């Protein structure tokens, strides 16, 4: 059973009340059907009010939920014949990023994504989904292989950020991320990226330079965590909720800003409530993206990717000549 979040307390209390009435009906053989129906109707409205009007900080909580489906969960539901590949051929294998070859509706594809754990032991093994440089180099190796054999690339983004430890920096963390950005921009195959949980900083962007970038409804995508932003801006990490509202890091906000292409609807209450159903919604988006991108030539794919990122944000240029004295 999924762990409930703080803002879900009214829903949980009402569900418990309904269950109590049902148990009472069975034990005492008293007909309370009308009362139960009234409470169920109230529950439906309450869920609509809460889940239909989620605030940024509440979406952050859902994106971080321990039971939220991971890359491997979606691979299991969306692809067949998945063959995981390991290592960057330079240093070692990083379990925080998984990738390999699979078939999507019969078509060979390369699938890559951040991978976090579901419990303490697995999180330690996966480094809590925070990759080292060798993770990004493994991802790049698989991307270049996909480019060579003309396989579309599907990337699942779900990380708090790249690992900031000393060892990662010594092995070239920033260079590895920058190299991925450069190389992904020039790939001649379709690249579809989906933020399925947290999309944190350059650690997320290193798998995020694609032709299409989508986000699950309750995922986040930002240059820094709300806690980090609050600590920098107001010297108080406890103001994370305020930062989340200010930063515009949720899927609806980023869609309005033109950063992402499509918001993927989520199961009521969050993707962790029904992984298979959530995978179905992602399936629809991937299929649409590949259908559109498969008609583009190699040069057009690169150009489309370039134009996509060029138009993000607003900027102005100065054309007047500045006199030199």
Coordinates of C-alpha atoms in Angstrom, one line a residue:
X1 CA 0.0 0.0 0.0
X2 CA 1.3 3.4 -1.0
X3 CA 2.4 5.8 1.7
X4 CA 0.0 8.7 2.1
X5 CA 1.3 12.3 2.0
X6 CA 0.3 15.1 4.4
X7 CA -2.1 16.9 2.1
X8 CA -4.0 13.6 1.5
X9 CA -5.1 13.3 5.1
X10 CA -8.7 14.4 4.5
X11 CA -9.0 11.7 1.8
X12 CA -7.5 9.0 4.0
X13 CA -9.8 9.9 6.9
X14 CA -12.9 9.7 4.7
X15 CA -11.8 6.4 3.1
X16 CA -11.4 5.0 6.6
X17 CA -14.8 6.2 7.6
X18 CA -16.3 4.4 4.6
X19 CA -14.5 1.2 5.4
X20 CA -15.7 1.4 9.0
X21 CA -19.3 1.7 7.8
X22 CA -18.9 -1.3 5.4
X23 CA -17.4 -3.4 8.2
X24 CA -20.2 -2.4 10.5
X25 CA -22.8 -3.3 7.9
X26 CA -21.3 -6.8 7.5
X27 CA -20.9 -7.4 11.2
X28 CA -24.2 -6.1 12.4
X29 CA -26.2 -6.8 9.3
X30 CA -27.5 -3.2 9.2
X31 CA -28.2 -1.6 5.9
X32 CA -26.2 1.6 5.6
X33 CA -26.0 1.6 1.8
X34 CA -27.4 5.2 1.5
X35 CA -24.9 6.6 4.0
X36 CA -22.0 4.8 2.3
X37 CA -23.1 6.1 -1.1
X38 CA -23.3 9.7 0.2
X39 CA -19.7 9.4 1.7
X40 CA -18.4 7.9 -1.6
X41 CA -19.9 10.8 -3.5
X42 CA -18.3 13.2 -1.1
X43 CA -15.0 11.3 -1.5
X44 CA -15.1 11.6 -5.2
X45 CA -15.6 15.4 -4.9
X46 CA -12.8 15.7 -2.3
X47 CA -10.4 13.8 -4.5
X48 CA -11.3 16.1 -7.4
X49 CA -10.8 19.2 -5.3
X50 CA -7.4 18.1 -3.9
X51 CA -5.8 16.3 -6.8
X52 CA -7.3 18.7 -9.3
X53 CA -5.8 21.7 -7.6
X54 CA -2.3 20.6 -6.5
X55 CA 0.1 23.3 -5.4
X56 CA 3.8 23.2 -6.6
X57 CA 5.1 21.9 -3.3
X58 CA 2.5 19.1 -3.3
X59 CA 3.6 18.1 -6.7
X60 CA 7.2 18.1 -5.4
X61 CA 6.1 15.7 -2.7
X62 CA 4.5 13.3 -5.2
X63 CA 7.5 13.5 -7.5
X64 CA 9.7 12.3 -4.6
X65 CA 7.3 9.6 -3.4
X66 CA 9.2 6.4 -2.4
X67 CA 6.8 4.2 -4.3
X68 CA 6.9 6.3 -7.5
X69 CA 7.6 4.0 -10.5
X70 CA 11.2 4.0 -11.7
X71 CA 12.8 3.6 -15.2
X72 CA 13.0 -0.2 -14.8
X73 CA 9.3 -0.3 -13.8
X74 CA 8.3 1.5 -17.0
X75 CA 10.8 -0.6 -19.1
X76 CA 9.0 -3.7 -17.8
X77 CA 5.6 -2.4 -19.0
X78 CA 6.5 -0.6 -22.2
X79 CA 9.2 -2.6 -23.9
X80 CA 10.1 -6.2 -24.8
X81 CA 13.4 -8.1 -25.1
X82 CA 15.2 -5.5 -22.9
X83 CA 18.9 -6.3 -22.8
X84 CA 20.7 -4.1 -20.2
X85 CA 24.2 -3.0 -21.0
X86 CA 26.8 -2.1 -18.4
X87 CA 30.0 0.0 -18.1
X88 CA 31.4 3.1 -19.8
X89 CA 34.5 1.3 -21.2
X90 CA 36.6 3.8 -19.2
X91 CA 36.2 3.3 -15.5
X92 CA 33.2 1.1 -14.4
X93 CA 29.5 0.6 -14.2
X94 CA 27.2 3.1 -12.5
X95 CA 23.9 1.6 -11.3
X96 CA 22.3 5.1 -11.0
X97 CA 21.8 4.9 -14.7
X98 CA 20.4 1.9 -16.6
X99 CA 20.3 1.5 -20.3
X100 CA 20.2 -1.0 -23.1
X101 CA 18.5 -2.3 -26.2
X102 CA 14.8 -3.2 -26.4
X103 CA 11.9 -3.4 -28.7
X104 CA 9.1 -0.9 -28.7
X105 CA 6.0 -2.3 -30.5
X106 CA 8.4 -4.5 -32.6
X107 CA 10.9 -1.6 -33.4
X108 CA 14.4 -1.8 -31.9
X109 CA 15.2 1.2 -29.7
X110 CA 17.7 2.2 -27.1
X111 CA 16.3 2.9 -23.6
X112 CA 18.3 4.9 -21.0
X113 CA 17.2 6.3 -17.7
X114 CA 18.1 7.3 -14.1
X115 CA 17.4 4.6 -11.6
X116 CA 16.8 5.0 -7.9
X117 CA 16.0 2.4 -5.3
X118 CA 12.8 1.4 -3.6
X119 CA 14.4 0.7 -0.2
X120 CA 17.6 1.6 1.7
X121 CA 19.7 -1.2 0.4
X122 CA 18.8 -0.6 -3.2
X123 CA 19.2 3.2 -2.8
X124 CA 22.7 2.7 -1.6
X125 CA 23.4 0.4 -4.6
X126 CA 21.9 3.0 -7.0
X127 CA 23.5 5.9 -5.1
X128 CA 19.9 7.3 -4.6
X129 CA 19.6 7.9 -8.4
X130 CA 22.5 10.4 -8.5
X131 CA 24.9 9.4 -11.3
X132 CA 28.7 9.5 -11.3
X133 CA 30.6 10.5 -14.5
X134 CA 30.8 6.9 -15.6
X135 CA 27.0 6.8 -15.6
X136 CA 26.7 9.6 -18.1
X137 CA 29.6 8.1 -20.1
X138 CA 27.7 4.8 -20.2
X139 CA 24.6 6.7 -21.4
X140 CA 26.6 8.4 -24.1
X141 CA 28.2 5.2 -25.2
X142 CA 24.7 3.7 -25.7
X143 CA 23.5 6.8 -27.5
X144 CA 26.3 6.8 -30.0
X145 CA 25.7 3.1 -30.6
X146 CA 22.0 3.8 -31.2
X147 CA 23.1 6.6 -33.6
X148 CA 25.3 4.2 -35.5
X149 CA 22.6 1.6 -35.9
X150 CA 19.8 4.1 -36.4
X151 CA 17.7 3.2 -33.3
X152 CA 15.4 5.8 -31.7
X153 CA 16.4 6.7 -28.2
X154 CA 14.0 6.9 -25.2
X155 CA 15.3 8.6 -22.1
X156 CA 13.6 8.5 -18.7
X157 CA 14.7 11.4 -16.3
X158 CA 14.4 10.9 -12.6
X159 CA 17.3 12.3 -10.4
X160 CA 17.8 14.8 -7.7
X161 CA 21.0 15.7 -9.6
X162 CA 24.4 14.4 -10.5
X163 CA 26.4 13.1 -7.5
X164 CA 28.4 16.1 -6.1
X165 CA 31.0 14.1 -4.2
X166 CA 34.8 14.5 -4.5
X167 CA 35.4 11.3 -6.4
X168 CA 32.8 12.3 -9.0
X169 CA 34.5 15.6 -9.5
X170 CA 37.9 14.0 -9.7
X171 CA 36.7 11.7 -12.5
X172 CA 35.3 14.7 -14.5
X173 CA 31.6 15.1 -13.6
X174 CA 31.1 18.5 -15.2
X175 CA 32.9 17.4 -18.4
X176 CA 30.8 14.2 -18.6
X177 CA 27.6 16.2 -18.4
X178 CA 28.8 18.9 -20.9
X179 CA 29.9 16.1 -23.3
X180 CA 26.4 14.6 -23.2
X181 CA 24.8 17.9 -24.0
X182 CA 27.1 18.4 -26.9
X183 CA 26.8 14.9 -28.3
X184 CA 23.0 14.6 -27.8
X185 CA 22.5 17.9 -29.8
X186 CA 24.0 16.3 -32.8
X187 CA 22.4 12.8 -32.8
X188 CA 20.8 11.9 -36.1
X189 CA 18.1 9.6 -34.7
X190 CA 14.8 10.6 -32.9
X191 CA 15.4 11.3 -29.2
X192 CA 12.3 11.3 -26.9
X193 CA 12.9 12.4 -23.2
X194 CA 10.3 12.0 -20.4
X195 CA 10.7 13.3 -16.9
X196 CA 9.1 10.7 -14.7
X197 CA 10.0 12.0 -11.2
X198 CA 12.5 14.7 -10.2
X199 CA 14.5 16.4 -13.0
X200 CA 17.3 18.0 -11.0
X201 CA 19.9 20.3 -12.5
X202 CA 22.6 19.2 -15.0
X203 CA 22.2 15.7 -13.8
X204 CA 18.8 15.6 -15.5
X205 CA 19.7 17.7 -18.5
X206 CA 22.5 15.3 -19.4
X207 CA 19.7 12.9 -20.5
X208 CA 17.3 15.6 -21.6
X209 CA 18.5 17.1 -24.9
X210 CA 15.9 15.5 -27.2
X211 CA 13.6 16.3 -30.1
X212 CA 10.6 16.0 -27.7
X213 CA 10.7 16.5 -24.0
X214 CA 7.6 15.4 -22.0
X215 CA 6.8 15.5 -18.2
X216 CA 4.5 13.5 -16.1
X217 CA 1.9 15.7 -14.5
X218 CA 3.4 15.6 -11.0
X219 CA 7.0 15.6 -11.9
X220 CA 9.5 18.5 -11.5
X221 CA 12.3 19.9 -13.7
X222 CA 14.6 22.5 -12.3
X223 CA 18.1 23.9 -12.1
X224 CA 18.2 23.4 -8.3
X225 CA 16.0 21.8 -5.6
X226 CA 13.5 24.0 -3.8
X227 CA 15.5 23.5 -0.6
X228 CA 18.7 24.6 -2.4
X229 CA 17.1 27.6 -3.9
X230 CA 15.7 28.7 -0.6
X231 CA 19.0 28.3 1.1
X232 CA 20.7 30.4 -1.6
X233 CA 18.0 33.1 -1.9
X234 CA 16.8 33.5 1.6
X235 CA 19.4 31.7 3.7
X236 CA 16.7 29.3 4.9
X237 CA 16.1 25.9 3.4
X238 CA 12.8 25.6 5.4
X239 CA 11.3 28.1 2.8
X240 CA 11.4 25.4 0.2
X241 CA 7.6 25.6 -0.3
X242 CA 7.9 29.3 -1.2
X243 CA 10.8 28.5 -3.6
X244 CA 8.8 25.7 -5.3
X245 CA 6.1 28.2 -6.1
X246 CA 8.5 30.9 -7.3
X247 CA 10.7 28.7 -9.5
X248 CA 8.0 27.4 -11.9
X249 CA 9.3 23.8 -11.8
X250 CA 6.1 21.9 -12.3
X251 CA 4.9 20.4 -15.6
X252 CA 2.0 22.8 -16.1
X253 CA 4.2 25.8 -15.6
X254 CA 7.0 24.5 -17.9
X255 CA 4.5 23.8 -20.6
X256 CA 3.3 27.4 -20.5
X257 CA 6.9 28.6 -20.7
X258 CA 7.6 26.4 -23.7
X259 CA 10.3 24.3 -22.0
X260 CA 8.5 21.0 -22.5
X261 CA 6.3 19.7 -25.3
X262 CA 3.6 17.8 -23.5
X263 CA 2.3 17.1 -20.0
X264 CA 1.5 13.4 -19.5
X265 CA -1.6 12.9 -17.4
X266 CA -1.1 11.0 -14.2
X267 CA -3.2 8.5 -12.4
X268 CA -5.4 10.2 -9.7
X269 CA -3.2 10.6 -6.7
X270 CA 0.0 10.1 -8.5
X271 CA 1.8 7.5 -10.7
X272 CA 2.6 5.3 -7.7
X273 CA -1.1 4.5 -7.3
X274 CA -1.2 2.4 -10.5
X275 CA 2.0 1.8 -12.4
X276 CA 0.5 -0.2 -15.3
X277 CA -2.1 2.5 -16.0
X278 CA 0.5 5.2 -15.8
X279 CA 2.7 3.2 -18.2
X280 CA -0.2 3.2 -20.6
X281 CA -0.4 7.0 -20.6
X282 CA 3.4 7.2 -21.3
X283 CA 3.0 4.7 -24.0
X284 CA 0.6 7.0 -25.9
X285 CA 3.0 9.9 -25.7
X286 CA 6.0 7.9 -26.9
X287 CA 4.0 6.4 -29.8
X288 CA 2.9 9.9 -30.9
X289 CA 6.4 11.3 -30.7
X290 CA 8.0 8.5 -32.6
X291 CA 5.3 8.7 -35.2
X292 CA 6.0 12.4 -35.8
X293 CA 9.8 12.1 -35.6
X294 CA 10.2 9.0 -37.8
X295 CA 9.2 11.1 -40.8
X296 CA 12.1 13.5 -40.4
X297 CA 15.4 13.1 -42.1
X298 CA 18.7 13.0 -40.1
X299 CA 19.4 16.7 -40.9
X300 CA 15.8 17.7 -40.0
X301 CA 16.0 15.9 -36.7
X302 CA 19.2 17.8 -35.7
X303 CA 17.7 21.1 -36.9
X304 CA 14.4 20.5 -35.1
X305 CA 16.3 19.8 -31.9
X306 CA 18.4 23.0 -32.4
X307 CA 15.3 25.2 -33.0
X308 CA 13.5 23.6 -30.0
X309 CA 16.1 24.8 -27.6
X310 CA 16.9 28.0 -29.3
X311 CA 13.4 29.3 -28.9
X312 CA 13.2 28.7 -25.1
X313 CA 13.3 31.9 -23.1
X314 CA 13.4 35.5 -24.1
X315 CA 16.5 37.5 -25.1
X316 CA 17.4 40.6 -26.9
X317 CA 20.5 41.7 -28.9
X318 CA 22.1 45.1 -29.3
X319 CA 22.7 46.0 -32.9
X320 CA 23.8 49.6 -32.5
X321 CA 27.5 50.2 -33.0
X322 CA 29.2 51.3 -29.8
X323 CA 31.7 54.1 -30.6
X324 CA 35.2 53.5 -29.4
X325 CA 37.0 56.6 -28.1

